[in-house]
Short mmCIF file of C-alpha atoms and ligand atoms in Angstrom, two decimals:
data_model
loop_
_atom_site.label_atom_id
_atom_site.label_comp_id
_atom_site.label_asym_id
_atom_site.label_seq_id
_atom_site.Cartn_x
_atom_site.Cartn_y
_atom_site.Cartn_z
CA MET A 1 23.11 7.38 -10.82
CA SER A 2 23.12 4.70 -8.15
CA LYS A 3 25.64 2.10 -7.14
CA ILE A 4 24.18 -1.34 -7.66
CA LEU A 5 25.98 -4.55 -6.73
CA VAL A 6 25.20 -7.86 -8.42
CA VAL A 7 26.35 -11.02 -6.65
CA ASP A 8 26.05 -14.15 -8.75
CA ASP A 9 28.48 -16.95 -9.54
CA GLU A 10 27.23 -17.24 -13.09
CA GLN A 11 29.18 -15.00 -15.41
CA MET A 12 26.36 -14.73 -17.94
CA ILE A 13 24.05 -13.28 -15.35
CA ARG A 14 26.62 -10.81 -14.09
CA LEU A 15 27.32 -9.60 -17.60
CA ALA A 16 23.66 -9.30 -18.53
CA PHE A 17 23.04 -7.26 -15.40
CA ALA A 18 26.11 -5.08 -15.98
CA GLU A 19 24.99 -4.19 -19.48
CA PHE A 20 21.42 -3.51 -18.42
CA LEU A 21 22.38 -1.38 -15.41
CA LYS A 22 24.76 0.70 -17.50
CA ASP A 23 22.02 1.30 -20.09
CA GLU A 24 19.76 2.42 -17.29
CA GLY A 25 22.38 4.91 -16.17
CA HIS A 26 23.55 3.18 -13.01
CA SER A 27 27.00 2.17 -11.91
CA ALA A 28 27.30 -1.60 -11.79
CA LEU A 29 29.48 -3.44 -9.30
CA LEU A 30 29.94 -7.17 -9.76
CA ALA A 31 30.94 -9.98 -7.41
CA GLU A 32 31.14 -13.68 -8.10
CA ASP A 33 31.42 -14.98 -4.55
CA GLY A 34 30.69 -14.11 -0.93
CA GLU A 35 34.12 -12.74 -0.08
CA SER A 36 34.30 -10.29 -2.94
CA ALA A 37 30.66 -9.33 -2.30
CA LEU A 38 31.45 -8.36 1.30
CA GLU A 39 34.54 -6.49 0.13
CA GLN A 40 32.49 -4.48 -2.39
CA VAL A 41 29.86 -3.77 0.26
CA ARG A 42 32.53 -2.49 2.68
CA VAL A 43 34.36 -0.37 0.14
CA HIS A 44 31.61 0.96 -2.13
CA LYS A 45 28.51 0.88 0.07
CA PRO A 46 26.06 0.14 -2.77
CA GLU A 47 22.47 1.31 -2.40
CA ILE A 48 20.99 -1.76 -4.01
CA ILE A 49 22.27 -5.35 -4.04
CA PHE A 50 21.02 -8.23 -6.16
CA LEU A 51 22.08 -11.38 -4.35
CA ASP A 52 21.89 -14.94 -5.65
CA TYR A 53 20.85 -17.61 -3.18
CA ARG A 54 22.97 -20.42 -4.53
CA LEU A 55 26.55 -19.25 -4.69
CA SER A 56 29.01 -22.06 -5.16
CA THR A 57 31.05 -21.07 -2.12
CA ARG A 58 28.51 -20.12 0.48
CA ASP A 59 24.92 -19.97 1.50
CA GLY A 60 23.05 -16.91 0.24
CA LEU A 61 20.95 -16.56 3.39
CA GLU A 62 24.06 -16.36 5.55
CA LEU A 63 25.55 -13.80 3.24
CA LEU A 64 22.30 -11.85 3.28
CA ALA A 65 22.47 -11.66 7.08
CA GLU A 66 26.08 -10.47 6.95
CA ILE A 67 25.39 -7.84 4.35
CA ARG A 68 22.39 -6.58 6.32
CA ASN A 69 24.62 -6.24 9.38
CA LEU A 70 27.36 -4.50 7.50
CA LEU A 71 25.14 -2.13 5.53
CA PRO A 72 21.56 -2.01 6.84
CA THR A 73 20.65 0.84 4.49
CA ALA A 74 21.14 -1.22 1.33
CA ALA A 75 18.09 -2.75 -0.28
CA VAL A 76 18.92 -6.39 -0.92
CA ILE A 77 16.98 -8.25 -3.59
CA PHE A 78 17.25 -11.97 -3.08
CA MET A 79 17.32 -14.10 -6.23
CA THR A 80 16.73 -17.80 -6.50
CA ALA A 81 15.65 -20.47 -8.94
CA PHE A 82 13.82 -22.42 -6.26
CA GLY A 83 11.15 -20.48 -4.47
CA THR A 84 10.37 -22.75 -1.56
CA MET A 85 8.39 -21.40 1.33
CA ASP A 86 11.05 -21.60 4.03
CA VAL A 87 13.78 -19.90 2.01
CA THR A 88 11.41 -17.09 1.02
CA ILE A 89 10.23 -16.58 4.58
CA ARG A 90 13.79 -16.63 5.91
CA ALA A 91 14.98 -14.13 3.33
CA MET A 92 12.15 -11.73 4.17
CA GLN A 93 12.81 -12.18 7.90
CA LEU A 94 16.44 -11.36 7.34
CA GLY A 95 15.34 -8.10 5.82
CA ALA A 96 15.47 -8.78 2.09
CA TYR A 97 13.73 -5.99 0.23
CA GLU A 98 12.36 -8.19 -2.51
CA TYR A 99 12.46 -11.75 -3.64
CA LEU A 100 12.96 -12.62 -7.30
CA THR A 101 12.51 -16.07 -8.75
CA LYS A 102 14.68 -16.94 -11.72
CA PRO A 103 14.15 -16.64 -14.57
CA PHE A 104 12.86 -13.09 -14.41
CA ASP A 105 12.78 -10.36 -17.00
CA LEU A 106 14.76 -7.19 -16.74
CA ALA A 107 11.60 -5.07 -16.78
CA LYS A 108 10.93 -6.43 -13.32
CA VAL A 109 14.45 -5.46 -12.24
CA ARG A 110 13.82 -1.97 -13.59
CA ASP A 111 10.53 -1.74 -11.65
CA ILE A 112 12.19 -2.76 -8.40
CA ILE A 113 15.06 -0.32 -8.80
CA HIS A 114 12.60 2.43 -9.60
CA ARG A 115 10.50 1.59 -6.58
CA ILE A 116 13.53 1.68 -4.29
CA LEU A 117 14.93 4.88 -5.70
CA THR A 118 11.70 6.81 -5.57
CA GLY A 119 11.71 5.88 -1.92
CA ARG A 120 8.09 4.89 -1.86
CA ASN A 121 9.04 1.93 0.25
CA THR A 122 11.63 2.19 2.94
CA ILE A 123 13.47 -0.79 4.26
CA ALA A 124 13.85 0.73 7.68
CA SER A 125 10.74 -0.90 9.03
CA LEU A 126 11.69 -4.44 8.08
CA GLY A 127 13.35 -6.52 10.74
CA GLN A 128 17.07 -6.21 11.16
CA GLY A 129 17.67 -9.88 10.70
CA GLN A 130 17.28 -10.99 14.29
CA SER A 131 17.67 -14.72 14.16
CA LEU A 132 14.43 -16.64 14.25
CA PRO A 133 15.08 -20.28 13.55
CA ALA A 134 11.75 -21.47 12.19
CA VAL A 135 10.18 -24.40 13.97
CA SER A 136 9.19 -27.32 11.83
CA LEU A 137 5.95 -26.37 10.19
CA ASP A 138 3.38 -27.85 7.94
CA GLN A 139 5.19 -26.94 4.77
CA MET A 140 3.10 -25.26 2.13
CA VAL A 141 3.67 -26.54 -1.36
CA GLY A 142 3.58 -24.52 -4.56
CA ARG A 143 6.05 -22.58 -6.63
CA SER A 144 3.75 -20.50 -8.79
CA ALA A 145 4.44 -16.79 -8.87
CA SER A 146 1.34 -16.16 -6.78
CA MET A 147 2.41 -18.61 -4.08
CA GLN A 148 5.84 -16.96 -3.98
CA GLU A 149 4.10 -13.65 -3.37
CA ILE A 150 2.23 -15.28 -0.51
CA TYR A 151 5.39 -16.74 1.06
CA LYS A 152 6.91 -13.29 0.80
CA MET A 153 3.94 -11.72 2.55
CA ILE A 154 4.09 -14.40 5.26
CA GLY A 155 7.77 -13.61 5.74
CA LEU A 156 7.08 -9.88 6.07
CA LEU A 157 4.22 -10.46 8.46
CA THR A 158 6.30 -12.61 10.78
CA THR A 159 8.45 -9.59 11.57
CA GLN A 160 5.61 -7.07 11.75
CA ASP A 161 3.05 -7.72 14.39
CA VAL A 162 -0.10 -6.42 12.72
CA THR A 163 -3.64 -7.69 12.25
CA VAL A 164 -3.93 -9.70 9.04
CA LEU A 165 -6.90 -10.68 6.89
CA VAL A 166 -6.55 -13.82 4.75
CA THR A 167 -9.04 -14.21 1.92
CA GLY A 168 -9.65 -16.82 -0.76
CA GLU A 169 -12.13 -19.44 -1.88
CA SER A 170 -12.89 -22.45 0.24
CA GLY A 171 -9.99 -24.88 0.58
CA VAL A 172 -7.25 -22.63 -0.84
CA GLY A 173 -5.14 -22.81 2.33
CA LYS A 174 -6.23 -19.83 4.43
CA GLU A 175 -5.78 -21.60 7.74
CA LEU A 176 -2.44 -22.96 6.61
CA VAL A 177 -1.27 -19.42 5.85
CA ALA A 178 -2.52 -18.20 9.24
CA ARG A 179 -0.60 -20.98 10.96
CA ALA A 180 2.53 -20.31 8.91
CA ILE A 181 2.45 -16.66 10.02
CA HIS A 182 2.10 -17.73 13.64
CA ASP A 183 4.62 -20.58 13.47
CA ASN A 184 7.30 -18.33 12.01
CA SER A 185 6.67 -15.31 14.22
CA PRO A 186 8.18 -14.56 17.62
CA ARG A 187 4.83 -15.65 19.08
CA ARG A 188 5.23 -19.22 17.85
CA LEU A 189 5.75 -20.77 21.30
CA GLU A 190 2.50 -19.21 22.51
CA PRO A 191 -0.95 -20.65 21.67
CA PHE A 192 -2.63 -20.51 18.29
CA VAL A 193 -6.35 -20.41 19.06
CA ALA A 194 -8.96 -20.74 16.33
CA VAL A 195 -12.56 -19.53 16.52
CA ASN A 196 -14.95 -20.41 13.74
CA CYS A 197 -17.31 -17.44 13.64
CA GLY A 198 -19.64 -19.25 11.26
CA ALA A 199 -20.02 -22.45 13.26
CA VAL A 200 -20.92 -21.10 16.71
CA PRO A 201 -24.50 -19.83 17.21
CA GLU A 202 -24.66 -16.06 17.53
CA ASN A 203 -25.77 -16.00 21.16
CA LEU A 204 -22.89 -18.23 22.22
CA LEU A 205 -20.20 -16.66 20.11
CA GLU A 206 -19.75 -13.59 22.27
CA SER A 207 -19.01 -15.54 25.43
CA GLU A 208 -16.95 -18.01 23.39
CA MET A 209 -14.77 -15.13 22.19
CA PHE A 210 -14.69 -12.91 25.25
CA GLY A 211 -15.60 -15.21 28.15
CA TYR A 212 -18.07 -14.32 30.90
CA GLU A 213 -18.20 -13.28 34.54
CA GLN A 214 -19.78 -15.35 37.25
CA GLY A 215 -23.56 -14.90 37.15
CA ALA A 216 -23.51 -13.12 33.78
CA PHE A 217 -26.51 -15.21 32.75
CA THR A 218 -28.47 -18.17 34.08
CA GLY A 219 -26.08 -21.06 34.34
CA ALA A 220 -22.93 -18.93 34.33
CA GLY A 221 -21.38 -20.57 37.39
CA ALA A 222 -17.77 -19.48 37.65
CA ARG A 223 -15.99 -16.89 35.53
CA LYS A 224 -14.99 -18.38 32.18
CA MET A 225 -12.09 -17.36 30.01
CA GLY A 226 -12.83 -16.63 26.33
CA LYS A 227 -10.68 -17.42 23.30
CA PHE A 228 -9.08 -13.98 23.28
CA GLU A 229 -7.74 -14.59 26.77
CA ALA A 230 -6.85 -18.21 25.99
CA ALA A 231 -4.69 -17.05 23.11
CA GLY A 232 -2.59 -15.04 25.59
CA HIS A 233 0.45 -13.67 23.79
CA GLY A 234 -0.09 -16.02 20.87
CA SER A 235 -2.38 -15.60 17.88
CA ILE A 236 -6.14 -15.76 17.63
CA PHE A 237 -7.49 -17.00 14.30
CA LEU A 238 -10.97 -15.62 13.57
CA ASP A 239 -12.15 -17.91 10.80
CA GLU A 240 -15.15 -17.08 8.59
CA ILE A 241 -15.17 -13.51 9.77
CA GLY A 242 -17.69 -12.71 7.02
CA GLU A 243 -20.31 -14.62 9.02
CA LEU A 244 -19.96 -12.38 12.06
CA GLN A 245 -23.28 -10.84 13.11
CA PRO A 246 -23.56 -7.03 13.27
CA SER A 247 -23.53 -6.87 17.08
CA LEU A 248 -20.26 -8.76 17.21
CA GLN A 249 -18.82 -6.78 14.33
CA VAL A 250 -19.11 -3.69 16.54
CA LYS A 251 -17.43 -5.49 19.42
CA LEU A 252 -14.60 -6.72 17.24
CA LEU A 253 -14.05 -3.23 15.88
CA ARG A 254 -13.69 -2.00 19.44
CA VAL A 255 -11.18 -4.74 20.18
CA LEU A 256 -9.12 -3.64 17.19
CA GLN A 257 -9.30 0.02 18.12
CA GLU A 258 -8.92 -0.15 21.86
CA LYS A 259 -6.94 -3.36 22.21
CA SER A 260 -9.20 -4.47 25.01
CA PHE A 261 -12.62 -6.06 25.57
CA GLU A 262 -15.05 -6.83 28.37
CA ARG A 263 -16.18 -10.27 29.42
CA VAL A 264 -19.93 -10.88 29.10
CA GLY A 265 -21.50 -9.49 32.26
CA GLY A 266 -18.32 -7.66 33.19
CA ASN A 267 -17.38 -4.02 32.99
CA SER A 268 -13.65 -3.85 33.46
CA PRO A 269 -11.60 -3.92 30.27
CA VAL A 270 -9.34 -6.91 29.70
CA PRO A 271 -6.31 -6.10 27.53
CA VAL A 272 -5.83 -8.04 24.29
CA GLN A 273 -2.30 -9.38 23.95
CA ALA A 274 -2.88 -11.80 21.11
CA ARG A 275 -2.32 -11.06 17.48
CA ILE A 276 -5.48 -11.24 15.39
CA ILE A 277 -5.50 -13.15 12.10
CA ALA A 278 -8.90 -13.20 10.38
CA ALA A 279 -10.03 -15.20 7.36
CA THR A 280 -13.00 -15.37 5.06
CA ASN A 281 -14.04 -17.05 1.84
CA LYS A 282 -16.68 -14.40 1.23
CA GLU A 283 -16.23 -11.40 -1.01
CA LEU A 284 -15.94 -9.10 1.99
CA HIS A 285 -15.92 -6.00 -0.16
CA ALA A 286 -19.22 -7.04 -1.73
CA GLU A 287 -20.60 -7.92 1.70
CA MET A 288 -19.74 -4.42 2.79
CA LEU A 289 -21.38 -2.84 -0.27
CA ALA A 290 -24.48 -4.91 0.34
CA GLY A 291 -24.62 -3.54 3.87
CA ARG A 292 -23.93 -6.83 5.61
CA PHE A 293 -20.45 -6.04 6.81
CA ARG A 294 -19.53 -2.84 8.61
CA LYS A 295 -17.56 -0.41 6.51
CA ASP A 296 -15.26 0.70 9.33
CA LEU A 297 -14.46 -2.88 10.30
CA PHE A 298 -13.88 -3.79 6.66
CA TYR A 299 -11.34 -1.04 6.13
CA ARG A 300 -9.66 -1.79 9.43
CA LEU A 301 -9.23 -5.46 8.49
CA TYR A 302 -8.43 -4.91 4.84
CA LEU A 303 -5.36 -2.84 5.66
CA VAL A 304 -3.04 -5.83 5.60
CA HIS A 305 -4.54 -8.48 3.48
CA ILE A 306 -3.36 -11.68 1.78
CA ASN A 307 -5.51 -13.09 -1.00
CA ILE A 308 -4.80 -16.71 -1.92
CA PRO A 309 -5.71 -17.37 -5.53
CA ALA A 310 -7.90 -20.33 -6.47
CA LEU A 311 -6.09 -23.49 -7.55
CA ARG A 312 -7.32 -23.10 -11.16
CA GLU A 313 -5.41 -19.81 -11.29
CA ARG A 314 -2.11 -21.50 -10.41
CA ARG A 315 -2.28 -24.79 -12.21
CA GLU A 316 1.48 -25.20 -12.28
CA ASP A 317 1.22 -26.02 -8.56
CA ILE A 318 -1.02 -29.04 -9.20
CA PRO A 319 1.76 -31.61 -9.92
CA LEU A 320 3.68 -30.50 -6.83
CA LEU A 321 0.59 -30.79 -4.66
CA VAL A 322 -0.21 -34.21 -6.10
CA ASP A 323 3.28 -35.44 -5.19
CA HIS A 324 3.02 -33.84 -1.78
CA PHE A 325 -0.26 -35.55 -0.90
CA ILE A 326 0.77 -38.90 -2.35
CA SER A 327 3.94 -38.97 -0.31
CA ARG A 328 2.05 -37.92 2.79
CA PHE A 329 -0.53 -40.70 2.43
CA ASN A 330 2.21 -43.17 1.49
CA ARG A 331 3.79 -42.41 4.84
CA GLU A 332 0.53 -42.55 6.76
CA GLN A 333 -0.76 -45.71 5.12
CA SER A 334 2.55 -47.46 4.41
CA ARG A 335 1.89 -47.48 0.71
CA LYS A 336 4.19 -47.18 -2.29
CA VAL A 337 2.09 -45.21 -4.74
CA CYS A 338 4.38 -43.43 -7.16
CA GLY A 339 2.02 -41.09 -8.96
CA VAL A 340 -1.08 -40.53 -11.06
CA ALA A 341 -1.51 -41.64 -14.67
CA ALA A 342 -0.75 -39.04 -17.33
CA SER A 343 -4.42 -38.93 -18.31
CA VAL A 344 -5.36 -38.14 -14.70
CA MET A 345 -2.89 -35.28 -14.60
CA GLN A 346 -4.36 -34.00 -17.84
CA ALA A 347 -7.86 -34.12 -16.37
CA PHE A 348 -6.56 -32.31 -13.27
CA GLN A 349 -5.12 -29.57 -15.45
CA GLY A 350 -8.45 -29.00 -17.15
CA TYR A 351 -10.64 -29.20 -14.06
CA SER A 352 -11.97 -26.10 -12.32
CA TRP A 353 -11.30 -27.26 -8.73
CA PRO A 354 -14.18 -25.52 -6.97
CA GLY A 355 -12.97 -27.02 -3.68
CA ASN A 356 -9.37 -26.02 -4.42
CA VAL A 357 -6.46 -27.70 -2.61
CA ARG A 358 -8.70 -29.47 -0.11
CA GLU A 359 -10.60 -31.08 -2.99
CA LEU A 360 -7.35 -32.21 -4.59
CA GLU A 361 -6.19 -33.62 -1.26
CA ASN A 362 -9.46 -35.52 -0.84
CA GLN A 363 -9.40 -36.84 -4.40
CA ILE A 364 -5.94 -38.32 -3.84
CA LYS A 365 -6.89 -39.69 -0.46
CA ARG A 366 -9.99 -41.37 -1.89
CA ALA A 367 -8.11 -42.81 -4.87
CA MET A 368 -5.49 -44.28 -2.55
CA VAL A 369 -8.16 -45.90 -0.41
CA LEU A 370 -9.90 -47.41 -3.42
CA SER A 371 -6.93 -48.59 -5.44
CA ARG A 372 -4.33 -51.23 -4.71
CA ASP A 373 -2.05 -50.17 -7.55
CA ASP A 374 1.04 -48.04 -7.48
CA ILE A 375 -0.25 -45.73 -10.16
CA LEU A 376 -3.58 -43.99 -9.65
CA ILE A 377 -5.72 -44.26 -12.78
CA ASP A 378 -8.81 -42.38 -14.00
CA GLU A 379 -11.47 -44.64 -12.59
CA TYR A 380 -10.63 -43.69 -9.01
CA PHE A 381 -11.29 -40.01 -9.55
CA GLU A 382 -14.58 -38.20 -9.66
CA PHE A 383 -15.15 -34.60 -10.59
CA SER A 384 -18.02 -32.65 -9.16
CA SER A 385 -18.62 -30.31 -12.07
CA GLN A 386 -17.81 -30.40 -15.75
CA THR A 387 -14.26 -29.51 -16.62
CA GLN A 388 -13.68 -26.01 -17.85
CA PRO A 389 -11.27 -25.70 -20.71
CA SER A 390 -9.16 -22.61 -20.16
CA GLY A 391 -9.07 -20.05 -22.92
CA GLN A 392 -10.66 -16.81 -23.96
CA ILE A 393 -13.35 -15.02 -22.00
CA SER A 394 -16.74 -16.24 -23.13
CA ALA A 395 -19.43 -13.58 -23.34
CA SER A 396 -22.30 -16.01 -23.01
CA SER A 397 -20.89 -17.52 -19.83
CA LEU A 398 -20.60 -14.02 -18.45
CA VAL A 399 -24.23 -13.28 -19.24
CA ASP A 400 -25.27 -16.55 -17.59
CA ALA A 401 -23.19 -15.75 -14.54
CA SER A 402 -24.69 -12.25 -14.31
CA ARG A 403 -28.21 -13.66 -14.46
CA GLN A 404 -27.46 -16.10 -11.68
CA LEU A 405 -25.81 -13.42 -9.62
CA PHE A 406 -28.76 -11.07 -10.08
CA ALA A 407 -31.22 -13.77 -9.07
CA SER A 408 -29.29 -14.68 -5.96
CA LEU A 409 -28.95 -11.04 -4.97
CA LEU A 410 -32.66 -10.53 -5.25
CA LYS A 411 -33.21 -13.55 -3.10
CA ALA A 412 -30.67 -12.30 -0.58
CA ASP A 413 -32.59 -9.05 -0.22
CA ALA A 414 -29.68 -6.85 -1.20
CA ASN A 415 -29.87 -3.12 -0.65
CA PRO A 416 -31.45 -1.83 -3.93
CA PRO A 417 -29.45 1.37 -4.45
CA LEU A 418 -26.26 -0.63 -4.12
CA LEU A 419 -27.34 -3.54 -6.28
CA MET A 420 -26.08 -2.07 -9.54
CA GLU A 421 -22.79 -0.88 -8.10
CA TYR A 422 -22.26 -4.26 -6.53
CA MET A 423 -22.97 -6.22 -9.70
CA VAL A 424 -20.87 -4.00 -11.90
CA GLY A 425 -18.08 -4.38 -9.36
CA ILE A 426 -18.22 -8.15 -9.44
CA VAL A 427 -18.40 -8.34 -13.21
CA GLU A 428 -15.50 -5.94 -13.57
CA LYS A 429 -13.44 -7.95 -11.12
CA THR A 430 -14.22 -11.18 -12.97
CA ILE A 431 -13.22 -9.71 -16.31
CA ILE A 432 -9.96 -8.29 -14.98
CA ASP A 433 -9.22 -11.57 -13.26
CA GLU A 434 -9.82 -13.48 -16.48
CA ALA A 435 -7.80 -11.08 -18.61
CA LEU A 436 -4.87 -11.41 -16.22
CA ARG A 437 -5.18 -15.17 -16.30
CA VAL A 438 -5.29 -15.32 -20.09
CA CYS A 439 -2.23 -13.05 -20.20
CA ASN A 440 -0.40 -15.07 -17.54
CA GLY A 441 -0.44 -12.19 -15.12
CA ASN A 442 1.19 -9.77 -17.54
CA GLN A 443 -0.46 -6.43 -16.72
CA VAL A 444 0.71 -4.66 -19.87
CA HIS A 445 -0.88 -7.30 -22.09
CA ALA A 446 -4.02 -7.50 -19.98
CA ALA A 447 -4.46 -3.71 -20.15
CA GLN A 448 -4.06 -3.82 -23.94
CA MET A 449 -6.55 -6.65 -24.20
CA LEU A 450 -9.10 -4.71 -22.15
CA GLY A 451 -8.38 -1.49 -23.99
CA ILE A 452 -7.56 0.48 -20.86
CA HIS A 453 -4.42 2.19 -19.66
CA ARG A 454 -2.05 0.21 -17.47
CA SER A 455 -2.41 2.64 -14.58
CA THR A 456 -6.20 2.31 -14.79
CA LEU A 457 -5.82 -1.45 -14.64
CA ARG A 458 -3.53 -1.14 -11.62
CA GLN A 459 -6.02 1.11 -9.86
CA LYS A 460 -8.89 -1.25 -10.58
CA MET A 461 -6.85 -4.25 -9.40
CA LYS A 462 -6.13 -2.39 -6.21
CA ASN A 463 -9.80 -1.51 -5.72
CA HIS A 464 -10.76 -5.14 -6.17
CA GLY A 465 -7.98 -6.43 -3.97
CA LEU A 466 -6.43 -8.39 -6.84
N1 LIG B 501 -0.17 -24.84 -0.51
C1 LIG B 501 -0.54 -25.94 0.14
N2 LIG B 501 0.34 -26.94 0.33
C2 LIG B 501 -0.02 -28.07 0.98
N3 LIG B 501 -1.23 -28.29 1.48
C3 LIG B 501 -2.16 -27.33 1.32
C4 LIG B 501 -1.86 -26.11 0.65
N4 LIG B 501 -2.96 -25.33 0.66
C5 LIG B 501 -3.91 -26.03 1.30
N5 LIG B 501 -3.44 -27.23 1.71
C6 LIG B 501 -4.21 -28.26 2.42
O1 LIG B 501 -5.54 -28.18 1.94
C7 LIG B 501 -6.47 -28.28 2.99
C8 LIG B 501 -7.31 -27.02 3.07
O2 LIG B 501 -6.52 -25.96 3.57
P1 LIG B 501 -7.10 -24.91 4.66
O3 LIG B 501 -7.91 -25.59 5.66
O4 LIG B 501 -5.97 -24.07 5.11
O5 LIG B 501 -8.05 -24.10 3.66
P2 LIG B 501 -9.07 -22.92 3.97
O6 LIG B 501 -8.82 -21.88 2.93
O7 LIG B 501 -8.97 -22.51 5.39
O8 LIG B 501 -10.46 -23.61 3.66
P3 LIG B 501 -11.94 -23.19 4.17
O9 LIG B 501 -12.30 -21.92 3.45
O10 LIG B 501 -12.78 -24.32 3.68
O11 LIG B 501 -11.87 -23.05 5.63
C9 LIG B 501 -5.68 -28.57 4.25
O12 LIG B 501 -5.61 -29.94 4.48
C10 LIG B 501 -4.32 -28.02 3.92
O13 LIG B 501 -3.32 -28.69 4.63
MG1 LIG B 502 -10.40 -22.71 6.87
#
């Protein structure tokens, strides 16, 4: 039996929790405001605390900091109805154990309590709430469950200085996430230096990244600093890491392992102080299986990994993003556009968004250039591919996709013994992805639909990085 405190100014919520916790065999403590919460914390030292963000009398973040000071061993689960990026990041920086967006179901509460009590995760490693006032940052928009997860990860990764890999389709916001991690971390006053590994020719990339010594090659006049040195104690963003050629993959692996590198033409190691954030829109796991990406580097990078889902997998974010871009362009262009027509929004909701958020941003920008009206209507929008109605998994589309995949793999000269494994992997991932989408992310339902056990589903999701 554990002591669990619930802090919420809504009586209904307190009572629902009390009943549930008792049924689960725990001892429930209840508080309706900050003062009585602190009192309960002092007197009863609860192991777990569910804390509401919006208490009528005081700010939940402030209270969170105070509770963490008073009782650092308690796992505090922060609850809110509005999951904006800065509140989520702040809560995680202040050492919240978890972040729950209302409304949530009690099964989730049970899962969290179970996770804490089995001690699989300790809170000891999370920051102790040192104050880190966030600088103004390019706010990310989106309140879908998957974006909340991402804000939470960003928050965690601002207090833990580890290498991070950000994955996701083109235009989903990978660079934005990398910048948010940097801008909210203690390194934020130091440089953020980006290197696009796909855009620089292979022979130049090495000296671009690591710099060179005087006379390293013809034309190498004076010693030149590379991006790793330029980043200093800041962050270096290695974009399109999937494009890195094998010779540089080896060098990067050495940087990660030894925390130092050599300039081209030099032989004394230069220490790496910068934090590395890498990104790719390739299926890095598949690249590895196909023999194009080093296994050791893959596993080293994959350790801490944020995957940003495609926009079509979080359609509830579309209206928010539309508003966000319209108000931004209104400001930039001194316009007074107030929104898109209902039919446009409907088309948006049915569209597959292959270019993700960037495509949405560009669509709005283009429509605002072309139209003089305050409401953006259909004729100003253009969709690159046919709209995909959401719904059940279609077997014929899967067969088509497999054929295409097979053809492109043959063309790409994939390693034959791995071809089958690779294809089966991709198809399996696609099916699991689809099943989860159709079931709105509910793993129990998705497992039933696929006819596999929930733990099998979990394992497969983990293998595929879902
Ligand atoms: N959640 C979001 N809220 C607001 N703007 C966003 C969001 N996600 C992406 N954007 C905007 O969409 C555009 C694309 O984002 P970004 O460049 O970070 O994507 P990316 O994943 O790095 O794309 P690529 O794979 O093409 O490099 C940017 O203008 C960015 O500001
Ligand atoms: Mg990018």
